[in-house]
PDB file of C-alpha atoms and ligand atoms in Angstrom:
ATOM      1  CA  MET A   1      10.702  -3.879   9.057  1.00 75.00           C
ATOM      2  CA  ASN A   2       7.831  -5.354   7.103  1.00 85.00           C
ATOM      3  CA  ALA A   3       5.431  -2.789   5.648  1.00 92.00           C
ATOM      4  CA  PRO A   4       2.343  -2.803   7.923  1.00 94.00           C
ATOM      5  CA  ILE A   5      -0.929  -4.345   6.746  1.00 97.00           C
ATOM      6  CA  LYS A   6      -3.426  -1.500   6.546  1.00 98.00           C
ATOM      7  CA  LYS A   7      -5.701  -2.700   3.735  1.00 98.00           C
ATOM      8  CA  ILE A   8      -8.018  -5.641   3.291  1.00 98.00           C
ATOM      9  CA  VAL A   9      -9.850  -6.892   0.224  1.00 98.00           C
ATOM     10  CA  LEU A  10     -13.166  -8.633   0.864  1.00 98.00           C
ATOM     11  CA  PRO A  11     -14.502 -10.374  -2.243  1.00 98.00           C
ATOM     12  CA  VAL A  12     -18.302 -10.314  -1.991  1.00 97.00           C
ATOM     13  CA  ALA A  13     -19.468 -10.706  -5.573  1.00 95.00           C
ATOM     14  CA  GLY A  14     -20.433 -14.409  -5.402  1.00 90.00           C
ATOM     15  CA  LEU A  15     -23.940 -15.521  -6.320  1.00 88.00           C
ATOM     16  CA  GLY A  16     -24.637 -17.648  -3.247  1.00 89.00           C
ATOM     17  CA  THR A  17     -26.371 -20.370  -5.250  1.00 91.00           C
ATOM     18  CA  ARG A  18     -26.096 -22.860  -2.380  1.00 93.00           C
ATOM     19  CA  PHE A  19     -28.429 -20.640  -0.366  1.00 94.00           C
ATOM     20  CA  LEU A  20     -31.197 -20.061  -2.892  1.00 94.00           C
ATOM     21  CA  PRO A  21     -33.938 -18.954  -2.526  1.00 95.00           C
ATOM     22  CA  ALA A  22     -32.704 -16.970   0.518  1.00 94.00           C
ATOM     23  CA  THR A  23     -30.053 -15.284  -1.639  1.00 94.00           C
ATOM     24  CA  LYS A  24     -32.311 -14.440  -4.570  1.00 93.00           C
ATOM     25  CA  ALA A  25     -32.746 -10.819  -3.514  1.00 92.00           C
ATOM     26  CA  ILE A  26     -30.170 -10.412  -0.744  1.00 93.00           C
ATOM     27  CA  PRO A  27     -26.411 -11.048  -0.925  1.00 95.00           C
ATOM     28  CA  LYS A  28     -25.180 -14.181   0.830  1.00 95.00           C
ATOM     29  CA  GLU A  29     -22.804 -11.962   2.828  1.00 96.00           C
ATOM     30  CA  MET A  30     -25.879 -10.381   4.462  1.00 96.00           C
ATOM     31  CA  LEU A  31     -27.112 -13.708   5.843  1.00 96.00           C
ATOM     32  CA  PRO A  32     -27.063 -13.342   9.621  1.00 97.00           C
ATOM     33  CA  VAL A  33     -25.275 -15.573  12.046  1.00 98.00           C
ATOM     34  CA  LEU A  34     -27.340 -14.836  15.138  1.00 96.00           C
ATOM     35  CA  ASP A  35     -27.757 -11.059  14.946  1.00 94.00           C
ATOM     36  CA  ARG A  36     -24.950  -9.940  12.631  1.00 96.00           C
ATOM     37  CA  PRO A  37     -24.510 -10.398   8.890  1.00 97.00           C
ATOM     38  CA  LEU A  38     -21.481 -12.378   7.722  1.00 98.00           C
ATOM     39  CA  ILE A  39     -19.850  -9.310   6.197  1.00 98.00           C
ATOM     40  CA  GLN A  40     -19.858  -7.588   9.585  1.00 98.00           C
ATOM     41  CA  TYR A  41     -17.907 -10.428  11.205  1.00 98.00           C
ATOM     42  CA  ALA A  42     -15.218 -10.047   8.519  1.00 98.00           C
ATOM     43  CA  VAL A  43     -14.983  -6.266   8.961  1.00 98.00           C
ATOM     44  CA  GLU A  44     -14.848  -6.559  12.767  1.00 97.00           C
ATOM     45  CA  GLU A  45     -12.070  -9.152  12.475  1.00 98.00           C
ATOM     46  CA  ALA A  46     -10.114  -6.793  10.195  1.00 98.00           C
ATOM     47  CA  LEU A  47     -10.510  -3.837  12.560  1.00 98.00           C
ATOM     48  CA  GLU A  48      -9.339  -5.996  15.478  1.00 98.00           C
ATOM     49  CA  ALA A  49      -6.175  -6.714  13.456  1.00 98.00           C
ATOM     50  CA  GLY A  50      -5.462  -2.983  13.087  1.00 98.00           C
ATOM     51  CA  ILE A  51      -6.504  -2.826   9.427  1.00 98.00           C
ATOM     52  CA  GLU A  52      -7.751   0.613   8.379  1.00 97.00           C
ATOM     53  CA  ASP A  53      -8.934   0.460   4.766  1.00 98.00           C
ATOM     54  CA  ILE A  54     -11.718  -1.939   3.845  1.00 98.00           C
ATOM     55  CA  ILE A  55     -12.168  -2.719   0.149  1.00 98.00           C
ATOM     56  CA  LEU A  56     -15.271  -4.641  -0.905  1.00 98.00           C
ATOM     57  CA  VAL A  57     -15.285  -6.239  -4.344  1.00 98.00           C
ATOM     58  CA  THR A  58     -18.985  -6.319  -5.084  1.00 97.00           C
ATOM     59  CA  GLY A  59     -21.260  -7.298  -7.952  1.00 94.00           C
ATOM     60  CA  ARG A  60     -24.820  -6.760  -9.081  1.00 89.00           C
ATOM     61  CA  ASN A  61     -27.464  -6.732  -6.314  1.00 88.00           C
ATOM     62  CA  LYS A  62     -24.927  -6.093  -3.562  1.00 92.00           C
ATOM     63  CA  GLN A  63     -25.789  -2.428  -2.837  1.00 92.00           C
ATOM     64  CA  VAL A  64     -27.443  -3.286   0.457  1.00 95.00           C
ATOM     65  CA  MET A  65     -23.966  -3.835   1.932  1.00 96.00           C
ATOM     66  CA  GLU A  66     -23.186  -0.156   1.333  1.00 96.00           C
ATOM     67  CA  ASP A  67     -26.325   0.695   3.297  1.00 95.00           C
ATOM     68  CA  HIS A  68     -25.245  -1.605   6.106  1.00 96.00           C
ATOM     69  CA  PHE A  69     -22.086   0.464   6.624  1.00 96.00           C
ATOM     70  CA  ASP A  70     -23.913   3.811   6.370  1.00 95.00           C
ATOM     71  CA  HIS A  71     -26.294   5.824   8.533  1.00 95.00           C
ATOM     72  CA  ALA A  72     -29.917   4.674   8.540  1.00 94.00           C
ATOM     73  CA  TYR A  73     -31.328   8.145   9.233  1.00 94.00           C
ATOM     74  CA  GLU A  74     -34.993   7.237   9.501  1.00 95.00           C
ATOM     75  CA  LEU A  75     -34.309   4.319  11.848  1.00 96.00           C
ATOM     76  CA  GLU A  76     -31.890   6.372  13.959  1.00 95.00           C
ATOM     77  CA  LYS A  77     -34.392   9.223  14.259  1.00 96.00           C
ATOM     78  CA  ILE A  78     -37.196   6.929  15.402  1.00 97.00           C
ATOM     79  CA  LEU A  79     -34.948   5.126  17.902  1.00 96.00           C
ATOM     80  CA  GLN A  80     -33.794   8.475  19.244  1.00 95.00           C
ATOM     81  CA  GLU A  81     -37.357   9.752  19.645  1.00 96.00           C
ATOM     82  CA  LYS A  82     -38.335   6.576  21.478  1.00 96.00           C
ATOM     83  CA  GLY A  83     -35.269   6.763  23.727  1.00 96.00           C
ATOM     84  CA  LYS A  84     -34.012   3.370  22.568  1.00 96.00           C
ATOM     85  CA  GLU A  85     -30.381   4.149  23.251  1.00 96.00           C
ATOM     86  CA  GLU A  86     -29.055   0.601  23.139  1.00 96.00           C
ATOM     87  CA  ALA A  87     -30.658  -0.163  19.767  1.00 96.00           C
ATOM     88  CA  LEU A  88     -29.419   3.172  18.467  1.00 96.00           C
ATOM     89  CA  GLU A  89     -25.882   2.367  19.472  1.00 95.00           C
ATOM     90  CA  ILE A  90     -26.054  -1.068  17.832  1.00 94.00           C
ATOM     91  CA  SER A  91     -27.399   0.407  14.593  1.00 93.00           C
ATOM     92  CA  ARG A  92     -24.500   2.896  14.570  1.00 93.00           C
ATOM     93  CA  SER A  93     -21.769   0.470  15.582  1.00 90.00           C
ATOM     94  CA  MET A  94     -20.517  -0.180  12.067  1.00 90.00           C
ATOM     95  CA  LEU A  95     -20.066   3.443  10.987  1.00 94.00           C
ATOM     96  CA  LEU A  96     -16.420   3.858  10.061  1.00 95.00           C
ATOM     97  CA  GLU A  97     -14.965   7.223   9.246  1.00 94.00           C
ATOM     98  CA  GLU A  98     -15.918   8.282   5.701  1.00 95.00           C
ATOM     99  CA  GLY A  99     -13.460   7.047   3.098  1.00 95.00           C
ATOM    100  CA  ARG A 100     -12.347   3.960   4.971  1.00 97.00           C
ATOM    101  CA  ILE A 101     -14.683   1.628   3.099  1.00 97.00           C
ATOM    102  CA  SER A 102     -14.432   1.491  -0.691  1.00 98.00           C
ATOM    103  CA  TYR A 103     -16.401  -0.505  -3.182  1.00 97.00           C
ATOM    104  CA  VAL A 104     -15.318  -1.754  -6.577  1.00 98.00           C
ATOM    105  CA  ARG A 105     -17.416  -3.850  -8.957  1.00 97.00           C
ATOM    106  CA  GLN A 106     -16.357  -7.182 -10.371  1.00 97.00           C
ATOM    107  CA  MET A 107     -18.356  -6.976 -13.564  1.00 96.00           C
ATOM    108  CA  ARG A 108     -18.042 -10.621 -14.599  1.00 95.00           C
ATOM    109  CA  PRO A 109     -17.912 -13.763 -12.415  1.00 94.00           C
ATOM    110  CA  LEU A 110     -14.473 -14.931 -13.557  1.00 96.00           C
ATOM    111  CA  GLY A 111     -13.222 -16.324 -10.247  1.00 96.00           C
ATOM    112  CA  LEU A 112     -11.626 -15.358  -6.928  1.00 97.00           C
ATOM    113  CA  GLY A 113      -8.330 -14.345  -8.537  1.00 98.00           C
ATOM    114  CA  HIS A 114     -10.152 -11.992 -10.883  1.00 98.00           C
ATOM    115  CA  ALA A 115     -12.093 -10.486  -7.966  1.00 98.00           C
ATOM    116  CA  ILE A 116      -8.846  -9.668  -6.132  1.00 98.00           C
ATOM    117  CA  TRP A 117      -7.354  -8.200  -9.315  1.00 98.00           C
ATOM    118  CA  CYS A 118     -10.380  -5.874  -9.588  1.00 98.00           C
ATOM    119  CA  ALA A 119      -9.108  -4.194  -6.382  1.00 98.00           C
ATOM    120  CA  ARG A 120      -5.583  -3.533  -7.732  1.00 98.00           C
ATOM    121  CA  LYS A 121      -6.007   0.254  -8.052  1.00 98.00           C
ATOM    122  CA  LEU A 122      -7.235   0.539  -4.481  1.00 98.00           C
ATOM    123  CA  VAL A 123      -4.528  -1.783  -3.154  1.00 98.00           C
ATOM    124  CA  ASN A 124      -2.140   0.541  -4.975  1.00 97.00           C
ATOM    125  CA  GLY A 125       1.173  -1.234  -4.447  1.00 97.00           C
ATOM    126  CA  HIS A 126       0.796  -1.986  -0.722  1.00 98.00           C
ATOM    127  CA  PRO A 127       0.833  -5.391   0.953  1.00 98.00           C
ATOM    128  CA  PHE A 128      -2.737  -6.324   1.836  1.00 98.00           C
ATOM    129  CA  ALA A 129      -4.939  -8.854   3.577  1.00 98.00           C
ATOM    130  CA  VAL A 130      -7.783 -10.836   2.029  1.00 98.00           C
ATOM    131  CA  ALA A 131     -10.682 -12.430   3.904  1.00 98.00           C
ATOM    132  CA  LEU A 132     -13.467 -14.515   2.396  1.00 98.00           C
ATOM    133  CA  PRO A 133     -16.544 -13.598   4.488  1.00 97.00           C
ATOM    134  CA  ASP A 134     -18.107 -17.062   3.884  1.00 96.00           C
ATOM    135  CA  ASP A 135     -15.357 -18.478   6.068  1.00 98.00           C
ATOM    136  CA  LEU A 136     -16.439 -17.389   9.520  1.00 98.00           C
ATOM    137  CA  ILE A 137     -13.634 -17.989  12.001  1.00 98.00           C
ATOM    138  CA  LYS A 138     -14.106 -17.968  15.753  1.00 97.00           C
ATOM    139  CA  GLY A 139     -10.736 -17.298  17.319  1.00 95.00           C
ATOM    140  CA  LYS A 140      -9.206 -15.391  20.230  1.00 94.00           C
ATOM    141  CA  PRO A 141      -7.565 -13.293  18.970  1.00 97.00           C
ATOM    142  CA  GLY A 142      -9.281 -13.341  15.584  1.00 98.00           C
ATOM    143  CA  ALA A 143      -7.627 -15.129  12.663  1.00 98.00           C
ATOM    144  CA  LEU A 144      -6.574 -11.891  10.932  1.00 98.00           C
ATOM    145  CA  LYS A 145      -4.867 -10.630  14.065  1.00 98.00           C
ATOM    146  CA  GLN A 146      -3.020 -13.950  14.314  1.00 98.00           C
ATOM    147  CA  MET A 147      -2.036 -13.555  10.648  1.00 98.00           C
ATOM    148  CA  VAL A 148      -0.804  -9.971  11.068  1.00 98.00           C
ATOM    149  CA  GLU A 149       1.263 -10.983  14.101  1.00 97.00           C
ATOM    150  CA  ALA A 150       2.848 -13.869  12.154  1.00 97.00           C
ATOM    151  CA  TYR A 151       3.465 -11.572   9.162  1.00 98.00           C
ATOM    152  CA  ASN A 152       5.218  -8.995  11.347  1.00 96.00           C
ATOM    153  CA  GLU A 153       7.697 -11.734  12.175  1.00 95.00           C
ATOM    154  CA  LEU A 154       7.958 -13.521   8.816  1.00 96.00           C
ATOM    155  CA  GLY A 155       7.153 -10.901   6.158  1.00 96.00           C
ATOM    156  CA  GLY A 156       6.227 -11.934   2.606  1.00 97.00           C
ATOM    157  CA  ASN A 157       3.050 -13.866   1.914  1.00 98.00           C
ATOM    158  CA  LEU A 158       0.924 -15.859   4.304  1.00 98.00           C
ATOM    159  CA  VAL A 159      -2.074 -18.159   4.016  1.00 98.00           C
ATOM    160  CA  ALA A 160      -4.157 -19.472   6.909  1.00 98.00           C
ATOM    161  CA  THR A 161      -4.402 -23.252   6.887  1.00 98.00           C
ATOM    162  CA  MET A 162      -6.043 -26.082   8.775  1.00 98.00           C
ATOM    163  CA  ASP A 163      -5.677 -29.823   8.629  1.00 97.00           C
ATOM    164  CA  VAL A 164      -8.553 -31.502   6.761  1.00 98.00           C
ATOM    165  CA  ALA A 165      -9.501 -35.101   5.945  1.00 98.00           C
ATOM    166  CA  LYS A 166      -7.723 -36.358   2.819  1.00 97.00           C
ATOM    167  CA  GLU A 167     -11.010 -36.809   0.938  1.00 97.00           C
ATOM    168  CA  ASP A 168     -11.863 -33.141   1.559  1.00 97.00           C
ATOM    169  CA  THR A 169      -8.688 -31.749  -0.027  1.00 98.00           C
ATOM    170  CA  SER A 170     -10.549 -31.419  -3.350  1.00 97.00           C
ATOM    171  CA  LYS A 171     -12.599 -28.537  -1.842  1.00 96.00           C
ATOM    172  CA  TYR A 172      -9.591 -26.339  -1.008  1.00 98.00           C
ATOM    173  CA  GLY A 173      -6.297 -24.852  -2.023  1.00 98.00           C
ATOM    174  CA  VAL A 174      -3.672 -27.216  -0.585  1.00 98.00           C
ATOM    175  CA  ILE A 175      -0.045 -26.487   0.293  1.00 98.00           C
ATOM    176  CA  THR A 176       3.128 -28.485  -0.234  1.00 98.00           C
ATOM    177  CA  PRO A 177       4.646 -28.016   3.213  1.00 98.00           C
ATOM    178  CA  GLY A 178       8.306 -27.350   3.926  1.00 97.00           C
ATOM    179  CA  ALA A 179       9.928 -26.781   7.306  1.00 96.00           C
ATOM    180  CA  ARG A 180       7.587 -26.201  10.240  1.00 96.00           C
ATOM    181  CA  LYS A 181       8.302 -23.927  13.191  1.00 96.00           C
ATOM    182  CA  GLY A 182       5.453 -24.089  15.697  1.00 95.00           C
ATOM    183  CA  LYS A 183       2.336 -22.908  13.872  1.00 96.00           C
ATOM    184  CA  ASN A 184       4.309 -21.526  10.902  1.00 97.00           C
ATOM    185  CA  ILE A 185       4.893 -23.781   7.912  1.00 98.00           C
ATOM    186  CA  GLU A 186       7.051 -22.909   4.941  1.00 98.00           C
ATOM    187  CA  VAL A 187       5.065 -23.173   1.699  1.00 98.00           C
ATOM    188  CA  LYS A 188       6.869 -24.963  -1.147  1.00 98.00           C
ATOM    189  CA  GLY A 189       3.897 -25.293  -3.464  1.00 98.00           C
ATOM    190  CA  LEU A 190       0.177 -24.541  -3.765  1.00 98.00           C
ATOM    191  CA  VAL A 191      -2.488 -26.304  -5.783  1.00 97.00           C
ATOM    192  CA  GLU A 192      -6.189 -25.479  -6.135  1.00 97.00           C
ATOM    193  CA  LYS A 193      -8.708 -28.230  -5.444  1.00 97.00           C
ATOM    194  CA  PRO A 194      -6.511 -31.250  -6.157  1.00 97.00           C
ATOM    195  CA  HIS A 195      -7.918 -34.750  -6.515  1.00 97.00           C
ATOM    196  CA  PRO A 196      -7.402 -36.322  -3.037  1.00 97.00           C
ATOM    197  CA  GLU A 197      -5.002 -38.867  -4.561  1.00 97.00           C
ATOM    198  CA  ASP A 198      -2.820 -36.024  -5.863  1.00 96.00           C
ATOM    199  CA  ALA A 199      -3.049 -33.703  -2.844  1.00 97.00           C
ATOM    200  CA  PRO A 200       0.462 -32.751  -1.658  1.00 98.00           C
ATOM    201  CA  SER A 201      -0.697 -32.649   2.005  1.00 98.00           C
ATOM    202  CA  THR A 202      -3.827 -32.236   4.106  1.00 98.00           C
ATOM    203  CA  GLN A 203      -3.022 -28.609   5.036  1.00 98.00           C
ATOM    204  CA  ALA A 204      -5.889 -26.726   3.385  1.00 98.00           C
ATOM    205  CA  VAL A 205      -6.059 -22.980   2.811  1.00 98.00           C
ATOM    206  CA  VAL A 206      -8.970 -21.216   4.495  1.00 98.00           C
ATOM    207  CA  GLY A 207     -10.147 -17.772   3.504  1.00 97.00           C
ATOM    208  CA  ARG A 208      -7.490 -15.559   5.155  1.00 98.00           C
ATOM    209  CA  TYR A 209      -4.426 -14.296   3.306  1.00 98.00           C
ATOM    210  CA  ILE A 210      -1.689 -11.671   3.551  1.00 98.00           C
ATOM    211  CA  LEU A 211      -0.230 -10.897   0.156  1.00 98.00           C
ATOM    212  CA  GLN A 212       2.452  -8.771  -1.394  1.00 98.00           C
ATOM    213  CA  PRO A 213       1.281  -6.462  -4.198  1.00 98.00           C
ATOM    214  CA  GLU A 214       3.363  -8.387  -6.781  1.00 98.00           C
ATOM    215  CA  VAL A 215       0.575 -10.980  -6.848  1.00 98.00           C
ATOM    216  CA  MET A 216      -1.429  -8.493  -8.919  1.00 98.00           C
ATOM    217  CA  ALA A 217       1.004  -8.831 -11.856  1.00 98.00           C
ATOM    218  CA  TYR A 218       0.397 -12.591 -11.902  1.00 98.00           C
ATOM    219  CA  LEU A 219      -3.364 -12.106 -11.630  1.00 98.00           C
ATOM    220  CA  GLU A 220      -3.112  -9.721 -14.574  1.00 97.00           C
ATOM    221  CA  GLU A 221      -2.087 -12.708 -16.742  1.00 95.00           C
ATOM    222  CA  LYS A 222      -5.661 -13.984 -16.230  1.00 94.00           C
ATOM    223  CA  ALA A 223      -4.615 -17.617 -16.522  1.00 93.00           C
ATOM    224  CA  VAL A 224      -7.638 -19.900 -16.287  1.00 93.00           C
ATOM    225  CA  GLY A 225      -7.293 -22.691 -13.704  1.00 94.00           C
ATOM    226  CA  ALA A 226      -9.421 -25.159 -11.739  1.00 94.00           C
ATOM    227  CA  GLY A 227     -13.146 -24.985 -12.527  1.00 93.00           C
ATOM    228  CA  GLY A 228     -12.457 -22.740 -15.541  1.00 95.00           C
ATOM    229  CA  GLU A 229     -11.860 -19.761 -13.200  1.00 96.00           C
ATOM    230  CA  ILE A 230      -9.023 -17.312 -12.626  1.00 97.00           C
ATOM    231  CA  GLN A 231      -7.669 -18.707  -9.362  1.00 97.00           C
ATOM    232  CA  LEU A 232      -5.932 -16.733  -6.628  1.00 98.00           C
ATOM    233  CA  THR A 233      -4.095 -19.945  -5.706  1.00 98.00           C
ATOM    234  CA  ASP A 234      -2.396 -20.122  -9.134  1.00 98.00           C
ATOM    235  CA  ALA A 235      -1.144 -16.534  -8.927  1.00 98.00           C
ATOM    236  CA  MET A 236       0.092 -17.055  -5.349  1.00 98.00           C
ATOM    237  CA  ALA A 237       1.918 -20.224  -6.409  1.00 98.00           C
ATOM    238  CA  LYS A 238       4.011 -18.116  -8.810  1.00 98.00           C
ATOM    239  CA  LEU A 239       5.313 -16.028  -5.896  1.00 98.00           C
ATOM    240  CA  ILE A 240       6.823 -19.085  -4.195  1.00 97.00           C
ATOM    241  CA  GLY A 241      10.596 -18.957  -4.547  1.00 95.00           C
ATOM    242  CA  GLU A 242      10.480 -15.232  -5.359  1.00 97.00           C
ATOM    243  CA  GLN A 243       9.289 -14.053  -1.946  1.00 97.00           C
ATOM    244  CA  PRO A 244       8.912 -15.611   1.512  1.00 97.00           C
ATOM    245  CA  PHE A 245       5.739 -17.716   1.636  1.00 98.00           C
ATOM    246  CA  HIS A 246       4.346 -19.315   4.778  1.00 98.00           C
ATOM    247  CA  ALA A 247       1.203 -20.952   6.065  1.00 98.00           C
ATOM    248  CA  LEU A 248      -0.109 -20.221   9.531  1.00 98.00           C
ATOM    249  CA  GLU A 249      -2.041 -23.050  11.117  1.00 98.00           C
ATOM    250  CA  PHE A 250      -4.352 -20.646  12.901  1.00 97.00           C
ATOM    251  CA  GLU A 251      -6.011 -21.242  16.252  1.00 97.00           C
ATOM    252  CA  GLY A 252      -9.771 -21.183  16.255  1.00 97.00           C
ATOM    253  CA  ARG A 253     -12.723 -22.804  14.544  1.00 97.00           C
ATOM    254  CA  ARG A 254     -13.739 -22.142  10.971  1.00 98.00           C
ATOM    255  CA  PHE A 255     -17.295 -22.457   9.688  1.00 98.00           C
ATOM    256  CA  ASP A 256     -18.012 -22.673   5.977  1.00 97.00           C
ATOM    257  CA  CYS A 257     -21.033 -20.371   5.976  1.00 97.00           C
ATOM    258  CA  GLY A 258     -21.400 -20.803   2.232  1.00 94.00           C
ATOM    259  CA  SER A 259     -22.914 -24.199   3.082  1.00 94.00           C
ATOM    260  CA  LYS A 260     -26.098 -24.816   5.044  1.00 95.00           C
ATOM    261  CA  LEU A 261     -24.385 -27.122   7.514  1.00 96.00           C
ATOM    262  CA  GLY A 262     -21.528 -24.688   8.183  1.00 97.00           C
ATOM    263  CA  TRP A 263     -23.926 -21.783   8.592  1.00 97.00           C
ATOM    264  CA  LEU A 264     -26.141 -23.786  10.974  1.00 97.00           C
ATOM    265  CA  MET A 265     -23.130 -24.885  13.032  1.00 97.00           C
ATOM    266  CA  ALA A 266     -21.886 -21.282  13.217  1.00 98.00           C
ATOM    267  CA  ASN A 267     -25.263 -20.178  14.556  1.00 97.00           C
ATOM    268  CA  LEU A 268     -25.337 -22.972  17.132  1.00 96.00           C
ATOM    269  CA  SER A 269     -21.764 -22.306  18.178  1.00 96.00           C
ATOM    270  CA  MET A 270     -22.448 -18.579  18.670  1.00 95.00           C
ATOM    271  CA  ALA A 271     -25.718 -19.326  20.495  1.00 95.00           C
ATOM    272  CA  ALA A 272     -23.909 -21.710  22.842  1.00 94.00           C
ATOM    273  CA  GLU A 273     -21.929 -18.725  24.147  1.00 94.00           C
ATOM    274  CA  ASP A 274     -25.055 -16.826  25.180  1.00 95.00           C
ATOM    275  CA  PRO A 275     -26.352 -18.213  28.509  1.00 96.00           C
ATOM    276  CA  TYR A 276     -30.047 -17.651  27.680  1.00 96.00           C
ATOM    277  CA  LEU A 277     -29.862 -19.066  24.157  1.00 96.00           C
ATOM    278  CA  ALA A 278     -27.676 -21.941  25.343  1.00 95.00           C
ATOM    279  CA  SER A 279     -30.246 -22.959  27.984  1.00 94.00           C
ATOM    280  CA  LYS A 280     -33.060 -22.823  25.404  1.00 93.00           C
ATOM    281  CA  LEU A 281     -31.000 -24.891  22.969  1.00 92.00           C
ATOM    282  CA  LYS A 282     -30.406 -27.496  25.660  1.00 90.00           C
ATOM    283  CA  GLU A 283     -34.142 -27.665  26.317  1.00 90.00           C
ATOM    284  CA  LEU A 284     -34.806 -28.187  22.630  1.00 87.00           C
ATOM    285  CA  ILE A 285     -32.278 -30.970  22.345  1.00 84.00           C
ATOM    286  CA  THR A 286     -33.408 -32.721  25.553  1.00 83.00           C
ATOM    287  CA  PHE A 287     -37.116 -32.672  24.642  1.00 70.00           C
ATOM    288  CA  GLN A 288     -36.704 -34.215  21.225  1.00 56.00           C
TER     289      GLN A 288
HETATM  290  C1  LIG B 301     -11.634 -20.600  -2.157  1.00 85.41           C
HETATM  291  C2  LIG B 301     -10.175 -20.749  -2.588  1.00 85.41           C
HETATM  292  C3  LIG B 301      -9.572 -22.019  -1.984  1.00 85.41           C
HETATM  293  C4  LIG B 301      -9.734 -21.986  -0.477  1.00 85.41           C
HETATM  294  C5  LIG B 301     -11.221 -21.796  -0.095  1.00 85.41           C
HETATM  295  C6  LIG B 301     -11.368 -21.607   1.402  1.00 85.41           C
HETATM  296  O1  LIG B 301     -12.378 -21.637  -2.740  1.00 85.41           O
HETATM  297  O2  LIG B 301     -10.114 -20.789  -3.999  1.00 85.41           O
HETATM  298  O3  LIG B 301      -8.214 -22.100  -2.316  1.00 85.41           O
HETATM  299  O4  LIG B 301      -9.244 -23.192   0.074  1.00 85.41           O
HETATM  300  O5  LIG B 301     -11.771 -20.637  -0.750  1.00 85.41           O
HETATM  301  O6  LIG B 301     -12.702 -21.465   1.765  1.00 85.41           O
HETATM  302  P1  LIG B 301     -14.002 -21.601  -2.837  1.00 85.41           P
HETATM  303  O7  LIG B 301     -14.483 -22.154  -1.531  1.00 85.41           O
HETATM  304  O8  LIG B 301     -14.404 -20.183  -3.064  1.00 85.41           O
HETATM  305  O9  LIG B 301     -14.332 -22.508  -3.982  1.00 85.41           O
END
């Protein structure tokens, strides 16, 4: 039996420079897609997958996320007095039992690998999931649930992948694929942001992972990789051959909400599912 996945690390310390000035005073993870901030989508996806402990790796100016997952007493009191039950319920919907959300600070922006390493004491020797909240994935079931189901069968380490255009491989971690069984692909190698000419395949890693705790020892080495940063991809690559390592070509659509286009598309895609918003969108498009 594979040890169950009960913990998730959500790295949320990034500066969000591609969204300035919107992200000058608010974290990029609090940008809404329709009515919910990005961080909430990631937490909801984790809960759907049966994950219990949420670990946020934060940085300076990220405190507002703690408030988002806490009571807003003044607001709740006013809504209660006014009898606005529905709004009250929505404002309380993200209140997990105390102790289930933890926060740890990444004190220096040294890369994704370093951010994950900052959570090592909270991960505490258990296998764990990672989700990058910028990567919003619409899937039924959600991508993390698909990952947990695949992990229960395969064990070891797992990355979510999707096929991308060859010229786009330089934006992602890319796998060297081995044998494929349905949606599961054996991972023989991993490289971070290769030049398209050198990319070992077009299977690109998106921001969902299930990792064994041994990855922390490799992150501890603090080897500097692509872009001068401590890369999660490099530490994961060292596990290949030591532990099972697979990619799951997940089902669903991924939006890169760290970019304006991806964020806009995510909003439009969510709006298209709401009959009222969809009809208004159609009007807008037809009249222009
Ligand atoms: C990170 C990872 C990369 C992965 C990507 C998915 O890169 O380092 O391997 O493919 O997320 O979104 P970033 O986009 O943070 O540069």
